[in-house]
Amino acid sequence: MKALVTGAGGMLACSLIPVLERAGHEVLALGRSDADVTRLEELLRHARSFRPDWIFHLAAYTKVDDCESRHDHAYLVNGVGARNAALAASSCGAAILAVSTDYVFDGTSAVPYREYHTAAPRSVYGASKWAGEQAVRELEPRHIVVRSSWLFGHGGANFVDTILRKASSGERLRVVDDQRGSPTWTHDLAGALVRLAAVRQFGTYHVTNSGDCTWFELAAYALAAAGVKVPLEPTDTAAYGRPAPRPAYSVLSNQLYEHATGHRMAHWQEAVERYLLAEGRSASAEAAGRR
Ligand SMILES: NC(=O)c1ccc[n+]([C@@H]2O[C@H](COP(=O)([O-])OP(=O)(O)OC[C@H]3O[C@@H](n4cnc5c(N)ncnc54)[C@H](OP(=O)(O)O)[C@@H]3O)[C@@H](O)[C@H]2O)c1
């Protein structure tokens, strides 16, 4: 297939582009300087000249706390940007796969969220991503919307790297223990996106590494897997005081993804171990083979 990727400078794209290329697909990778997704004419120009089979729309304004004070910018990039990507897909007969977030949910569920659960975003980031989802659904019937969560991976600022960096600089580590979700390695998510595009069963999917934990539990696991022994203290969301509200519970059910692709996502602990091994940060090679 011919795949046009937006947001090519970002963390998920850093995994998706090589996964697509290794599978033999032809890729046009567009960073922000190649195509600003808020400018429809730039996306249309690339779509019409490259003529992709799929547009993988990854570009987003992902600074969750800054979105609270940059409301218009968040809607422009995450809402209008997704609309423009869908219009670009329609202009050249491509299908679109757009990536969204667990933050479209309010976090009041006690069981994993399914695709049909009502979205009720609590943050500007979540609301702007929900606006983008809706635009994609309305404008291009050949769409796949994939909600994922708690991404970590090469080529972007992420929680696992931040914890290990803070630990090595001797900073006091206090991590919230009252938000529960599913950490997801971008490499595993990239494989899932390519699988979903291949089966062409259009619609909305939840895709994360399996299992769930709190940020505190993720920090503890990553430190242990990297062989770093430092004190780690649990704290809570109220004490941490971030501008954007986060869902207390945002575990997503992968059942529909498994049904469509026949593939089961790896457990998040295994994914953390493989990530650290790939980054040369694992405590031991055996850690990767433990599961
Ligand atoms: N990170 C997570 O935990 C998480 C969880 C669930 C879903 N997601 C979704 O997954 C997707 C990929 O996220 P990610 O973690 O890879 O984010 P990321 O590293 O922030 O990548 C997003 C990319 O989009 C680019 N971008 C921003 N504004 C743009 C514009 N107007 N035109 C074109 N490109 C623009 C950014 O460029 P600059 O760096 O130059 O701004 C960046 O390279 C996003 O849709 C995100 O909402 C992320």
mmCIF file with all atom_site columns, N, CA and C in Angstrom, residues 19 115 146 184-199 201 205-210 253-268 270-271 274:
data_model
loop_
_atom_site.group_PDB
_atom_site.id
_atom_site.type_symbol
_atom_site.label_atom_id
_atom_site.label_alt_id
_atom_site.label_comp_id
_atom_site.label_asym_id
_atom_site.label_entity_id
_atom_site.label_seq_id
_atom_site.pdbx_PDB_ins_code
_atom_site.Cartn_x
_atom_site.Cartn_y
_atom_site.Cartn_z
_atom_site.occupancy
_atom_site.B_iso_or_equiv
_atom_site.pdbx_formal_charge
_atom_site.auth_seq_id
_atom_site.auth_comp_id
_atom_site.auth_asym_id
_atom_site.auth_atom_id
_atom_site.pdbx_PDB_model_num
ATOM 1   N N  . VAL A 1 19  ? 7.885   0.481   10.719 1.00 0.00 ? 19  VAL A N  1
ATOM 2   C CA . VAL A 1 19  ? 7.037   -0.725  10.660 1.00 0.00 ? 19  VAL A CA 1
ATOM 3   C C  . VAL A 1 19  ? 6.391   -0.828  9.272  1.00 0.00 ? 19  VAL A C  1
ATOM 4   N N  . GLU A 1 115 ? -15.825 0.740   22.722 1.00 0.00 ? 115 GLU A N  1
ATOM 5   C CA . GLU A 1 115 ? -15.907 1.765   21.684 1.00 0.00 ? 115 GLU A CA 1
ATOM 6   C C  . GLU A 1 115 ? -17.236 2.514   21.741 1.00 0.00 ? 115 GLU A C  1
ATOM 7   N N  . VAL A 1 146 ? -8.637  4.974   15.990 1.00 0.00 ? 146 VAL A N  1
ATOM 8   C CA . VAL A 1 146 ? -8.024  4.117   17.014 1.00 0.00 ? 146 VAL A CA 1
ATOM 9   C C  . VAL A 1 146 ? -7.741  4.943   18.258 1.00 0.00 ? 146 VAL A C  1
ATOM 10  N N  . THR A 1 184 ? 1.195   1.803   26.781 1.00 0.00 ? 184 THR A N  1
ATOM 11  C CA . THR A 1 184 ? 1.253   1.203   25.440 1.00 0.00 ? 184 THR A CA 1
ATOM 12  C C  . THR A 1 184 ? 2.544   1.608   24.748 1.00 0.00 ? 184 THR A C  1
ATOM 13  N N  . TRP A 1 185 ? 3.305   0.597   24.304 1.00 0.00 ? 185 TRP A N  1
ATOM 14  C CA . TRP A 1 185 ? 4.548   0.860   23.568 1.00 0.00 ? 185 TRP A CA 1
ATOM 15  C C  . TRP A 1 185 ? 4.184   1.224   22.125 1.00 0.00 ? 185 TRP A C  1
ATOM 16  N N  . THR A 1 186 ? 4.747   2.332   21.646 1.00 0.00 ? 186 THR A N  1
ATOM 17  C CA . THR A 1 186 ? 4.426   2.804   20.291 1.00 0.00 ? 186 THR A CA 1
ATOM 18  C C  . THR A 1 186 ? 4.743   1.743   19.228 1.00 0.00 ? 186 THR A C  1
ATOM 19  N N  . HIS A 1 187 ? 5.770   0.936   19.467 1.00 0.00 ? 187 HIS A N  1
ATOM 20  C CA . HIS A 1 187 ? 6.118   -0.103  18.489 1.00 0.00 ? 187 HIS A CA 1
ATOM 21  C C  . HIS A 1 187 ? 4.976   -1.120  18.364 1.00 0.00 ? 187 HIS A C  1
ATOM 22  N N  . ASP A 1 188 ? 4.388   -1.510  19.506 1.00 0.00 ? 188 ASP A N  1
ATOM 23  C CA . ASP A 1 188 ? 3.273   -2.469  19.475 1.00 0.00 ? 188 ASP A CA 1
ATOM 24  C C  . ASP A 1 188 ? 2.026   -1.838  18.858 1.00 0.00 ? 188 ASP A C  1
ATOM 25  N N  . LEU A 1 189 ? 1.785   -0.562  19.188 1.00 0.00 ? 189 LEU A N  1
ATOM 26  C CA . LEU A 1 189 ? 0.623   0.124   18.610 1.00 0.00 ? 189 LEU A CA 1
ATOM 27  C C  . LEU A 1 189 ? 0.794   0.266   17.095 1.00 0.00 ? 189 LEU A C  1
ATOM 28  N N  . ALA A 1 190 ? 2.008   0.583   16.656 1.00 0.00 ? 190 ALA A N  1
ATOM 29  C CA . ALA A 1 190 ? 2.256   0.732   15.207 1.00 0.00 ? 190 ALA A CA 1
ATOM 30  C C  . ALA A 1 190 ? 1.898   -0.555  14.468 1.00 0.00 ? 190 ALA A C  1
ATOM 31  N N  . GLY A 1 191 ? 2.307   -1.700  15.017 1.00 0.00 ? 191 GLY A N  1
ATOM 32  C CA . GLY A 1 191 ? 1.976   -2.988  14.393 1.00 0.00 ? 191 GLY A CA 1
ATOM 33  C C  . GLY A 1 191 ? 0.464   -3.172  14.313 1.00 0.00 ? 191 GLY A C  1
ATOM 34  N N  . ALA A 1 192 ? -0.225  -2.764  15.374 1.00 0.00 ? 192 ALA A N  1
ATOM 35  C CA . ALA A 1 192 ? -1.693  -2.909  15.412 1.00 0.00 ? 192 ALA A CA 1
ATOM 36  C C  . ALA A 1 192 ? -2.355  -2.016  14.360 1.00 0.00 ? 192 ALA A C  1
ATOM 37  N N  . LEU A 1 193 ? -1.835  -0.802  14.172 1.00 0.00 ? 193 LEU A N  1
ATOM 38  C CA . LEU A 1 193 ? -2.434  0.114   13.180 1.00 0.00 ? 193 LEU A CA 1
ATOM 39  C C  . LEU A 1 193 ? -2.320  -0.486  11.776 1.00 0.00 ? 193 LEU A C  1
ATOM 40  N N  . VAL A 1 194 ? -1.155  -1.066  11.480 1.00 0.00 ? 194 VAL A N  1
ATOM 41  C CA . VAL A 1 194 ? -0.946  -1.653  10.149 1.00 0.00 ? 194 VAL A CA 1
ATOM 42  C C  . VAL A 1 194 ? -1.867  -2.866  9.970  1.00 0.00 ? 194 VAL A C  1
ATOM 43  N N  . ARG A 1 195 ? -2.040  -3.658  11.038 1.00 0.00 ? 195 ARG A N  1
ATOM 44  C CA . ARG A 1 195 ? -2.954  -4.814  10.977 1.00 0.00 ? 195 ARG A CA 1
ATOM 45  C C  . ARG A 1 195 ? -4.392  -4.357  10.705 1.00 0.00 ? 195 ARG A C  1
ATOM 46  N N  . LEU A 1 196 ? -4.822  -3.293  11.394 1.00 0.00 ? 196 LEU A N  1
ATOM 47  C CA . LEU A 1 196 ? -6.192  -2.802  11.208 1.00 0.00 ? 196 LEU A CA 1
ATOM 48  C C  . LEU A 1 196 ? -6.401  -2.279  9.790  1.00 0.00 ? 196 LEU A C  1
ATOM 49  N N  . ALA A 1 197 ? -5.395  -1.569  9.272  1.00 0.00 ? 197 ALA A N  1
ATOM 50  C CA . ALA A 1 197 ? -5.522  -1.061  7.892  1.00 0.00 ? 197 ALA A CA 1
ATOM 51  C C  . ALA A 1 197 ? -5.647  -2.240  6.928  1.00 0.00 ? 197 ALA A C  1
ATOM 52  N N  . ALA A 1 198 ? -4.921  -3.319  7.202  1.00 0.00 ? 198 ALA A N  1
ATOM 53  C CA . ALA A 1 198 ? -4.930  -4.473  6.295  1.00 0.00 ? 198 ALA A CA 1
ATOM 54  C C  . ALA A 1 198 ? -6.294  -5.158  6.282  1.00 0.00 ? 198 ALA A C  1
ATOM 55  N N  . VAL A 1 199 ? -6.970  -5.252  7.436  1.00 0.00 ? 199 VAL A N  1
ATOM 56  C CA . VAL A 1 199 ? -8.256  -5.974  7.449  1.00 0.00 ? 199 VAL A CA 1
ATOM 57  C C  . VAL A 1 199 ? -9.414  -5.112  6.930  1.00 0.00 ? 199 VAL A C  1
ATOM 58  N N  . GLN A 1 201 ? -11.740 -3.308  8.136  1.00 0.00 ? 201 GLN A N  1
ATOM 59  C CA . GLN A 1 201 ? -13.075 -3.301  8.760  1.00 0.00 ? 201 GLN A CA 1
ATOM 60  C C  . GLN A 1 201 ? -13.203 -1.929  9.421  1.00 0.00 ? 201 GLN A C  1
ATOM 61  N N  . TYR A 1 205 ? -11.885 1.677   17.101 1.00 0.00 ? 205 TYR A N  1
ATOM 62  C CA . TYR A 1 205 ? -11.251 0.595   17.859 1.00 0.00 ? 205 TYR A CA 1
ATOM 63  C C  . TYR A 1 205 ? -10.482 1.154   19.051 1.00 0.00 ? 205 TYR A C  1
ATOM 64  N N  . HIS A 1 206 ? -10.428 0.361   20.104 1.00 0.00 ? 206 HIS A N  1
ATOM 65  C CA . HIS A 1 206 ? -9.541  0.639   21.233 1.00 0.00 ? 206 HIS A CA 1
ATOM 66  C C  . HIS A 1 206 ? -8.339  -0.303  21.128 1.00 0.00 ? 206 HIS A C  1
ATOM 67  N N  . VAL A 1 207 ? -7.136  0.252   21.202 1.00 0.00 ? 207 VAL A N  1
ATOM 68  C CA . VAL A 1 207 ? -5.930  -0.584  21.113 1.00 0.00 ? 207 VAL A CA 1
ATOM 69  C C  . VAL A 1 207 ? -4.883  -0.082  22.103 1.00 0.00 ? 207 VAL A C  1
ATOM 70  N N  . THR A 1 208 ? -4.576  -0.914  23.093 1.00 0.00 ? 208 THR A N  1
ATOM 71  C CA . THR A 1 208 ? -3.511  -0.607  24.053 1.00 0.00 ? 208 THR A CA 1
ATOM 72  C C  . THR A 1 208 ? -2.762  -1.906  24.331 1.00 0.00 ? 208 THR A C  1
ATOM 73  N N  . ASN A 1 209 ? -1.598  -1.817  24.968 1.00 0.00 ? 209 ASN A N  1
ATOM 74  C CA . ASN A 1 209 ? -1.042  -3.053  25.532 1.00 0.00 ? 209 ASN A CA 1
ATOM 75  C C  . ASN A 1 209 ? -2.036  -3.559  26.573 1.00 0.00 ? 209 ASN A C  1
ATOM 76  N N  . SER A 1 210 ? -2.054  -4.869  26.795 1.00 0.00 ? 210 SER A N  1
ATOM 77  C CA . SER A 1 210 ? -3.070  -5.418  27.697 1.00 0.00 ? 210 SER A CA 1
ATOM 78  C C  . SER A 1 210 ? -2.651  -5.246  29.158 1.00 0.00 ? 210 SER A C  1
ATOM 79  N N  . SER A 1 253 ? -10.951 -1.481  26.492 1.00 0.00 ? 253 SER A N  1
ATOM 80  C CA . SER A 1 253 ? -11.081 -2.897  26.115 1.00 0.00 ? 253 SER A CA 1
ATOM 81  C C  . SER A 1 253 ? -10.599 -3.096  24.682 1.00 0.00 ? 253 SER A C  1
ATOM 82  N N  . ASN A 1 254 ? -9.714  -4.071  24.488 1.00 0.00 ? 254 ASN A N  1
ATOM 83  C CA . ASN A 1 254 ? -9.192  -4.390  23.144 1.00 0.00 ? 254 ASN A CA 1
ATOM 84  C C  . ASN A 1 254 ? -10.044 -5.432  22.421 1.00 0.00 ? 254 ASN A C  1
ATOM 85  N N  . GLN A 1 255 ? -11.178 -5.800  22.976 1.00 0.00 ? 255 GLN A N  1
ATOM 86  C CA . GLN A 1 255 ? -11.897 -6.973  22.457 1.00 0.00 ? 255 GLN A CA 1
ATOM 87  C C  . GLN A 1 255 ? -12.246 -6.840  20.969 1.00 0.00 ? 255 GLN A C  1
ATOM 88  N N  . LEU A 1 256 ? -12.720 -5.661  20.559 1.00 0.00 ? 256 LEU A N  1
ATOM 89  C CA . LEU A 1 256 ? -13.126 -5.507  19.154 1.00 0.00 ? 256 LEU A CA 1
ATOM 90  C C  . LEU A 1 256 ? -11.911 -5.615  18.223 1.00 0.00 ? 256 LEU A C  1
ATOM 91  N N  . TYR A 1 257 ? -10.778 -5.033  18.658 1.00 0.00 ? 257 TYR A N  1
ATOM 92  C CA . TYR A 1 257 ? -9.536  -5.148  17.878 1.00 0.00 ? 257 TYR A CA 1
ATOM 93  C C  . TYR A 1 257 ? -9.158  -6.626  17.711 1.00 0.00 ? 257 TYR A C  1
ATOM 94  N N  . GLU A 1 258 ? -9.239  -7.381  18.815 1.00 0.00 ? 258 GLU A N  1
ATOM 95  C CA . GLU A 1 258 ? -8.873  -8.802  18.761 1.00 0.00 ? 258 GLU A CA 1
ATOM 96  C C  . GLU A 1 258 ? -9.814  -9.548  17.819 1.00 0.00 ? 258 GLU A C  1
ATOM 97  N N  . HIS A 1 259 ? -11.089 -9.204  17.876 1.00 0.00 ? 259 HIS A N  1
ATOM 98  C CA . HIS A 1 259 ? -12.091 -9.845  17.020 1.00 0.00 ? 259 HIS A CA 1
ATOM 99  C C  . HIS A 1 259 ? -11.791 -9.569  15.543 1.00 0.00 ? 259 HIS A C  1
ATOM 100 N N  . ALA A 1 260 ? -11.418 -8.320  15.241 1.00 0.00 ? 260 ALA A N  1
ATOM 101 C CA . ALA A 1 260 ? -11.204 -7.931  13.839 1.00 0.00 ? 260 ALA A CA 1
ATOM 102 C C  . ALA A 1 260 ? -9.900  -8.493  13.270 1.00 0.00 ? 260 ALA A C  1
ATOM 103 N N  . THR A 1 261 ? -8.874  -8.557  14.099 1.00 0.00 ? 261 THR A N  1
ATOM 104 C CA . THR A 1 261 ? -7.544  -8.904  13.566 1.00 0.00 ? 261 THR A CA 1
ATOM 105 C C  . THR A 1 261 ? -7.080  -10.301 13.957 1.00 0.00 ? 261 THR A C  1
ATOM 106 N N  . GLY A 1 262 ? -7.707  -10.898 14.985 1.00 0.00 ? 262 GLY A N  1
ATOM 107 C CA . GLY A 1 262 ? -7.228  -12.194 15.481 1.00 0.00 ? 262 GLY A CA 1
ATOM 108 C C  . GLY A 1 262 ? -5.920  -12.069 16.235 1.00 0.00 ? 262 GLY A C  1
ATOM 109 N N  . HIS A 1 263 ? -5.547  -10.860 16.594 1.00 0.00 ? 263 HIS A N  1
ATOM 110 C CA . HIS A 1 263 ? -4.265  -10.620 17.272 1.00 0.00 ? 263 HIS A CA 1
ATOM 111 C C  . HIS A 1 263 ? -4.510  -10.114 18.684 1.00 0.00 ? 263 HIS A C  1
ATOM 112 N N  . ARG A 1 264 ? -3.693  -10.600 19.634 1.00 0.00 ? 264 ARG A N  1
ATOM 113 C CA . ARG A 1 264 ? -3.819  -10.125 21.014 1.00 0.00 ? 264 ARG A CA 1
ATOM 114 C C  . ARG A 1 264 ? -2.613  -9.255  21.360 1.00 0.00 ? 264 ARG A C  1
ATOM 115 N N  . MET A 1 265 ? -2.873  -8.083  21.906 1.00 0.00 ? 265 MET A N  1
ATOM 116 C CA . MET A 1 265 ? -1.779  -7.177  22.284 1.00 0.00 ? 265 MET A CA 1
ATOM 117 C C  . MET A 1 265 ? -1.026  -7.730  23.494 1.00 0.00 ? 265 MET A C  1
ATOM 118 N N  . ALA A 1 266 ? 0.303   -7.536  23.487 1.00 0.00 ? 266 ALA A N  1
ATOM 119 C CA . ALA A 1 266 ? 1.149   -8.000  24.591 1.00 0.00 ? 266 ALA A CA 1
ATOM 120 C C  . ALA A 1 266 ? 0.804   -7.259  25.879 1.00 0.00 ? 266 ALA A C  1
ATOM 121 N N  . HIS A 1 267 ? 1.141   -7.872  27.020 1.00 0.00 ? 267 HIS A N  1
ATOM 122 C CA . HIS A 1 267 ? 0.954   -7.225  28.318 1.00 0.00 ? 267 HIS A CA 1
ATOM 123 C C  . HIS A 1 267 ? 1.886   -6.017  28.429 1.00 0.00 ? 267 HIS A C  1
ATOM 124 N N  . TRP A 1 268 ? 1.442   -4.973  29.144 1.00 0.00 ? 268 TRP A N  1
ATOM 125 C CA . TRP A 1 268 ? 2.258   -3.753  29.235 1.00 0.00 ? 268 TRP A CA 1
ATOM 126 C C  . TRP A 1 268 ? 3.611   -4.006  29.898 1.00 0.00 ? 268 TRP A C  1
ATOM 127 N N  . GLU A 1 270 ? 5.486   -6.715  29.657 1.00 0.00 ? 270 GLU A N  1
ATOM 128 C CA . GLU A 1 270 ? 6.363   -7.272  28.619 1.00 0.00 ? 270 GLU A CA 1
ATOM 129 C C  . GLU A 1 270 ? 6.800   -6.159  27.663 1.00 0.00 ? 270 GLU A C  1
ATOM 130 N N  . ALA A 1 271 ? 5.865   -5.266  27.333 1.00 0.00 ? 271 ALA A N  1
ATOM 131 C CA . ALA A 1 271 ? 6.178   -4.163  26.410 1.00 0.00 ? 271 ALA A CA 1
ATOM 132 C C  . ALA A 1 271 ? 7.238   -3.233  27.010 1.00 0.00 ? 271 ALA A C  1
ATOM 133 N N  . ARG A 1 274 ? 10.582  -5.010  26.701 1.00 0.00 ? 274 ARG A N  1
ATOM 134 C CA . ARG A 1 274 ? 11.115  -5.007  25.320 1.00 0.00 ? 274 ARG A CA 1
ATOM 135 C C  . ARG A 1 274 ? 11.568  -3.609  24.917 1.00 0.00 ? 274 ARG A C  1
#
